[in-house]
């Protein structure tokens, strides 16, 4: 079944000039882009986005990072795109990420790890709605 996920090219990925590289991988994987924009999140917006991590020790730091510069946020659609996108991304910690994954190749830090991807249909629905309204999602 076709599914949608929210992907973010995080501020470190944008700063390192990796927008094209990441999009290329998504297109090669057959993911269709149904919405995309640049956003420079405020601290409050980053806190809202990562609200599930509010109690985690890294919450303060990761929300500073996510509001430190522009990101590219996009909605991808494909069969099983949630898990397939997370496979392309690799593990949160780039040191544990599989060879050839985005984080293994480009991340330099457990926090500044280039990309975000929703981890379940429920979080995808929340995260897509956080950045896009229905009119901004194209019909394929
Ligand atoms: P994301 O949600 O960004 O796709 P993820 O699902 O792989 O990443 P989460 O556990 O949801 O990982 O953590 C959210 C983000 O918080 C991570 O991508 C990373 O930027 C940061 N983070 C996670 N764990 C740590 C940590 N131990 N130290 C510092 N930052 C962390
Ligand atoms: Mg996550």
PDB file of C-alpha atoms and ligand atoms in Angstrom:
ATOM      1  CA  UNK A   1       0.000   0.000   0.000  1.00  0.00           C
ATOM      2  CA  UNK A   2       1.199   3.530  -0.827  1.00  0.00           C
ATOM      3  CA  UNK A   3       2.225   5.453   2.205  1.00  0.00           C
ATOM      4  CA  UNK A   4       3.542   8.940   2.991  1.00  0.00           C
ATOM      5  CA  UNK A   5       6.360  10.120   5.220  1.00  0.00           C
ATOM      6  CA  UNK A   6       7.847  13.429   6.300  1.00  0.00           C
ATOM      7  CA  UNK A   7      11.489  13.897   5.417  1.00  0.00           C
ATOM      8  CA  UNK A   8      13.680  16.770   6.553  1.00  0.00           C
ATOM      9  CA  UNK A   9      17.095  17.709   5.239  1.00  0.00           C
ATOM     10  CA  UNK A  10      18.335  19.166   8.526  1.00  0.00           C
ATOM     11  CA  UNK A  11      20.292  22.440   8.882  1.00  0.00           C
ATOM     12  CA  UNK A  12      23.654  20.624   8.729  1.00  0.00           C
ATOM     13  CA  UNK A  13      22.648  18.889   5.482  1.00  0.00           C
ATOM     14  CA  UNK A  14      21.542  22.164   3.887  1.00  0.00           C
ATOM     15  CA  UNK A  15      24.716  23.938   5.097  1.00  0.00           C
ATOM     16  CA  UNK A  16      26.905  21.165   3.653  1.00  0.00           C
ATOM     17  CA  UNK A  17      25.251  21.425   0.226  1.00  0.00           C
ATOM     18  CA  UNK A  18      23.563  18.034   0.403  1.00  0.00           C
ATOM     19  CA  UNK A  19      20.061  18.949  -0.829  1.00  0.00           C
ATOM     20  CA  UNK A  20      20.724  17.600  -4.328  1.00  0.00           C
ATOM     21  CA  UNK A  21      22.522  14.502  -3.063  1.00  0.00           C
ATOM     22  CA  UNK A  22      19.670  13.543  -0.740  1.00  0.00           C
ATOM     23  CA  UNK A  23      16.938  14.270  -3.299  1.00  0.00           C
ATOM     24  CA  UNK A  24      18.819  12.213  -5.863  1.00  0.00           C
ATOM     25  CA  UNK A  25      18.778   9.217  -3.539  1.00  0.00           C
ATOM     26  CA  UNK A  26      15.043   9.603  -2.910  1.00  0.00           C
ATOM     27  CA  UNK A  27      14.281   9.878  -6.628  1.00  0.00           C
ATOM     28  CA  UNK A  28      16.485   6.890  -7.419  1.00  0.00           C
ATOM     29  CA  UNK A  29      14.577   4.898  -4.810  1.00  0.00           C
ATOM     30  CA  UNK A  30      11.339   5.748  -6.628  1.00  0.00           C
ATOM     31  CA  UNK A  31       9.956   8.007  -3.896  1.00  0.00           C
ATOM     32  CA  UNK A  32       7.647  10.688  -5.262  1.00  0.00           C
ATOM     33  CA  UNK A  33       7.838  14.187  -3.794  1.00  0.00           C
ATOM     34  CA  UNK A  34       4.292  15.366  -3.048  1.00  0.00           C
ATOM     35  CA  UNK A  35       5.268  18.574  -1.190  1.00  0.00           C
ATOM     36  CA  UNK A  36       8.499  20.430  -0.471  1.00  0.00           C
ATOM     37  CA  UNK A  37       9.672  23.742   1.016  1.00  0.00           C
ATOM     38  CA  UNK A  38      12.507  25.465   2.850  1.00  0.00           C
ATOM     39  CA  UNK A  39      11.812  26.455   6.454  1.00  0.00           C
ATOM     40  CA  UNK A  40      13.929  28.100   9.101  1.00  0.00           C
ATOM     41  CA  UNK A  41      12.215  26.785  12.245  1.00  0.00           C
ATOM     42  CA  UNK A  42      11.972  28.955  15.315  1.00  0.00           C
ATOM     43  CA  UNK A  43      13.019  27.391  18.629  1.00  0.00           C
ATOM     44  CA  UNK A  44       9.305  27.028  19.499  1.00  0.00           C
ATOM     45  CA  UNK A  45       8.531  25.313  16.196  1.00  0.00           C
ATOM     46  CA  UNK A  46      11.444  22.897  16.692  1.00  0.00           C
ATOM     47  CA  UNK A  47      10.212  22.154  20.231  1.00  0.00           C
ATOM     48  CA  UNK A  48       6.730  21.415  18.882  1.00  0.00           C
ATOM     49  CA  UNK A  49       8.120  19.155  16.190  1.00  0.00           C
ATOM     50  CA  UNK A  50      10.248  17.130  18.625  1.00  0.00           C
ATOM     51  CA  UNK A  51       7.688  17.295  21.486  1.00  0.00           C
ATOM     52  CA  UNK A  52       7.855  13.478  21.890  1.00  0.00           C
ATOM     53  CA  UNK A  53      11.480  13.944  22.997  1.00  0.00           C
ATOM     54  CA  UNK A  54      10.687  16.653  25.586  1.00  0.00           C
ATOM     55  CA  UNK A  55      11.982  14.576  28.502  1.00  0.00           C
ATOM     56  CA  UNK A  56      15.148  13.390  26.742  1.00  0.00           C
ATOM     57  CA  UNK A  57      18.530  14.817  27.802  1.00  0.00           C
ATOM     58  CA  UNK A  58      19.249  15.925  24.214  1.00  0.00           C
ATOM     59  CA  UNK A  59      15.957  17.875  23.770  1.00  0.00           C
ATOM     60  CA  UNK A  60      17.426  21.329  24.441  1.00  0.00           C
ATOM     61  CA  UNK A  61      20.376  20.742  22.173  1.00  0.00           C
ATOM     62  CA  UNK A  62      18.496  19.131  19.276  1.00  0.00           C
ATOM     63  CA  UNK A  63      15.879  21.915  19.212  1.00  0.00           C
ATOM     64  CA  UNK A  64      18.677  24.541  19.192  1.00  0.00           C
ATOM     65  CA  UNK A  65      20.230  22.685  16.284  1.00  0.00           C
ATOM     66  CA  UNK A  66      16.971  22.307  14.334  1.00  0.00           C
ATOM     67  CA  UNK A  67      16.319  26.059  14.686  1.00  0.00           C
ATOM     68  CA  UNK A  68      19.919  27.041  13.827  1.00  0.00           C
ATOM     69  CA  UNK A  69      19.361  27.442  10.077  1.00  0.00           C
ATOM     70  CA  UNK A  70      17.149  26.514   7.140  1.00  0.00           C
ATOM     71  CA  UNK A  71      15.943  22.967   6.526  1.00  0.00           C
ATOM     72  CA  UNK A  72      14.170  21.407   3.559  1.00  0.00           C
ATOM     73  CA  UNK A  73      10.944  19.692   4.594  1.00  0.00           C
ATOM     74  CA  UNK A  74       9.182  17.377   2.178  1.00  0.00           C
ATOM     75  CA  UNK A  75       6.502  14.725   1.935  1.00  0.00           C
ATOM     76  CA  UNK A  76       7.472  11.542   0.111  1.00  0.00           C
ATOM     77  CA  UNK A  77       5.084   8.932  -1.216  1.00  0.00           C
ATOM     78  CA  UNK A  78       5.808   5.308  -2.183  1.00  0.00           C
ATOM     79  CA  UNK A  79       5.090   1.733  -1.108  1.00  0.00           C
ATOM     80  CA  UNK A  80       6.423   1.260   2.444  1.00  0.00           C
ATOM     81  CA  UNK A  81       8.156   4.615   2.225  1.00  0.00           C
ATOM     82  CA  UNK A  82       8.422   5.045   6.015  1.00  0.00           C
ATOM     83  CA  UNK A  83      10.715   2.062   6.538  1.00  0.00           C
ATOM     84  CA  UNK A  84      12.427   2.404   3.150  1.00  0.00           C
ATOM     85  CA  UNK A  85      13.320   6.031   3.898  1.00  0.00           C
ATOM     86  CA  UNK A  86      14.713   5.043   7.294  1.00  0.00           C
ATOM     87  CA  UNK A  87      16.823   2.388   5.554  1.00  0.00           C
ATOM     88  CA  UNK A  88      18.267   5.004   3.195  1.00  0.00           C
ATOM     89  CA  UNK A  89      18.933   7.303   6.182  1.00  0.00           C
ATOM     90  CA  UNK A  90      20.715   4.726   8.356  1.00  0.00           C
ATOM     91  CA  UNK A  91      20.843   4.527  12.146  1.00  0.00           C
ATOM     92  CA  UNK A  92      20.501   7.689  14.271  1.00  0.00           C
ATOM     93  CA  UNK A  93      24.153   7.337  15.269  1.00  0.00           C
ATOM     94  CA  UNK A  94      26.168   7.496  12.037  1.00  0.00           C
ATOM     95  CA  UNK A  95      28.787   5.221  13.610  1.00  0.00           C
ATOM     96  CA  UNK A  96      26.190   2.446  13.745  1.00  0.00           C
ATOM     97  CA  UNK A  97      24.659   3.248  10.355  1.00  0.00           C
ATOM     98  CA  UNK A  98      25.055   0.716   7.550  1.00  0.00           C
ATOM     99  CA  UNK A  99      27.563   1.302   4.759  1.00  0.00           C
ATOM    100  CA  UNK A 100      26.168   3.429   1.948  1.00  0.00           C
ATOM    101  CA  UNK A 101      23.434   5.102   4.003  1.00  0.00           C
ATOM    102  CA  UNK A 102      23.037   8.890   4.074  1.00  0.00           C
ATOM    103  CA  UNK A 103      24.035   9.216   7.722  1.00  0.00           C
ATOM    104  CA  UNK A 104      27.019   6.857   7.387  1.00  0.00           C
ATOM    105  CA  UNK A 105      28.331   8.826   4.435  1.00  0.00           C
ATOM    106  CA  UNK A 106      27.587  12.391   5.519  1.00  0.00           C
ATOM    107  CA  UNK A 107      26.822  12.727   9.266  1.00  0.00           C
ATOM    108  CA  UNK A 108      29.610  13.745  11.618  1.00  0.00           C
ATOM    109  CA  UNK A 109      27.693  13.740  14.875  1.00  0.00           C
ATOM    110  CA  UNK A 110      24.843  11.767  16.521  1.00  0.00           C
ATOM    111  CA  UNK A 111      22.799  14.991  16.635  1.00  0.00           C
ATOM    112  CA  UNK A 112      23.785  16.646  13.359  1.00  0.00           C
ATOM    113  CA  UNK A 113      22.786  13.671  11.268  1.00  0.00           C
ATOM    114  CA  UNK A 114      21.648  15.303   7.990  1.00  0.00           C
ATOM    115  CA  UNK A 115      18.139  13.879   7.678  1.00  0.00           C
ATOM    116  CA  UNK A 116      14.953  13.170   9.580  1.00  0.00           C
ATOM    117  CA  UNK A 117      12.319  10.602   8.644  1.00  0.00           C
ATOM    118  CA  UNK A 118       9.002   9.749  10.307  1.00  0.00           C
ATOM    119  CA  UNK A 119       9.133   6.447  12.199  1.00  0.00           C
ATOM    120  CA  UNK A 120       5.492   5.247  11.997  1.00  0.00           C
ATOM    121  CA  UNK A 121       2.233   6.040  10.167  1.00  0.00           C
ATOM    122  CA  UNK A 122       1.031   7.916  13.282  1.00  0.00           C
ATOM    123  CA  UNK A 123       4.108  10.137  13.540  1.00  0.00           C
ATOM    124  CA  UNK A 124       4.043  10.666   9.748  1.00  0.00           C
ATOM    125  CA  UNK A 125       0.468  11.988   9.967  1.00  0.00           C
ATOM    126  CA  UNK A 126       1.397  14.361  12.812  1.00  0.00           C
ATOM    127  CA  UNK A 127       4.627  15.533  11.164  1.00  0.00           C
ATOM    128  CA  UNK A 128       3.112  16.093   7.696  1.00  0.00           C
ATOM    129  CA  UNK A 129       0.292  18.126   9.273  1.00  0.00           C
ATOM    130  CA  UNK A 130       2.856  20.104  11.271  1.00  0.00           C
ATOM    131  CA  UNK A 131       4.363  21.586   8.098  1.00  0.00           C
ATOM    132  CA  UNK A 132       1.783  21.249   5.328  1.00  0.00           C
ATOM    133  CA  UNK A 133      -1.913  21.802   4.840  1.00  0.00           C
ATOM    134  CA  UNK A 134      -4.006  19.624   2.492  1.00  0.00           C
ATOM    135  CA  UNK A 135      -3.771  22.125  -0.397  1.00  0.00           C
ATOM    136  CA  UNK A 136       0.027  21.911  -0.371  1.00  0.00           C
ATOM    137  CA  UNK A 137       0.079  18.153  -1.006  1.00  0.00           C
ATOM    138  CA  UNK A 138      -0.174  17.436  -4.704  1.00  0.00           C
ATOM    139  CA  UNK A 139      -2.397  14.678  -6.010  1.00  0.00           C
ATOM    140  CA  UNK A 140      -0.401  12.116  -7.970  1.00  0.00           C
TER     141      UNK A 140
HETATM  142  P1  LIG B   1      14.848  11.628  13.486  1.00  0.00           P
HETATM  143  O1  LIG B   1      13.650  11.610  14.399  1.00  0.00           O
HETATM  144  O2  LIG B   1      15.516  12.982  13.416  1.00  0.00           O
HETATM  145  O3  LIG B   1      14.552  11.043  12.142  1.00  0.00           O
HETATM  146  P2  LIG B   1      15.780   9.222  14.682  1.00  0.00           P
HETATM  147  O4  LIG B   1      14.348   8.787  14.612  1.00  0.00           O
HETATM  148  O5  LIG B   1      16.818   8.355  14.039  1.00  0.00           O
HETATM  149  O6  LIG B   1      15.962  10.663  14.070  1.00  0.00           O
HETATM  150  P3  LIG B   1      15.339   9.984  17.437  1.00  0.00           P
HETATM  151  O7  LIG B   1      15.580   9.037  18.541  1.00  0.00           O
HETATM  152  O8  LIG B   1      13.929  10.254  17.003  1.00  0.00           O
HETATM  153  O9  LIG B   1      16.207   9.468  16.180  1.00  0.00           O
HETATM  154  O10 LIG B   1      16.062  11.345  17.793  1.00  0.00           O
HETATM  155  C1  LIG B   1      15.724  12.554  17.161  1.00  0.00           C
HETATM  156  C2  LIG B   1      16.982  13.343  16.864  1.00  0.00           C
HETATM  157  O11 LIG B   1      17.527  13.797  18.089  1.00  0.00           O
HETATM  158  C3  LIG B   1      18.100  12.542  16.196  1.00  0.00           C
HETATM  159  O12 LIG B   1      17.994  12.427  14.808  1.00  0.00           O
HETATM  160  C4  LIG B   1      19.303  13.377  16.576  1.00  0.00           C
HETATM  161  O13 LIG B   1      19.390  14.553  15.763  1.00  0.00           O
HETATM  162  C5  LIG B   1      18.958  13.767  17.995  1.00  0.00           C
HETATM  163  N1  LIG B   1      19.462  12.777  18.963  1.00  0.00           N
HETATM  164  C6  LIG B   1      18.986  11.533  19.189  1.00  0.00           C
HETATM  165  N2  LIG B   1      19.686  10.885  20.132  1.00  0.00           N
HETATM  166  C7  LIG B   1      20.648  11.756  20.511  1.00  0.00           C
HETATM  167  C8  LIG B   1      21.707  11.718  21.452  1.00  0.00           C
HETATM  168  N3  LIG B   1      21.903  10.631  22.225  1.00  0.00           N
HETATM  169  N4  LIG B   1      22.488  12.799  21.558  1.00  0.00           N
HETATM  170  C9  LIG B   1      22.287  13.903  20.815  1.00  0.00           C
HETATM  171  N5  LIG B   1      21.303  14.014  19.904  1.00  0.00           N
HETATM  172  C10 LIG B   1      20.504  12.966  19.755  1.00  0.00           C
HETATM  173 MG1  LIG B   2      12.766  10.005  15.310  1.00  0.00          MG
END
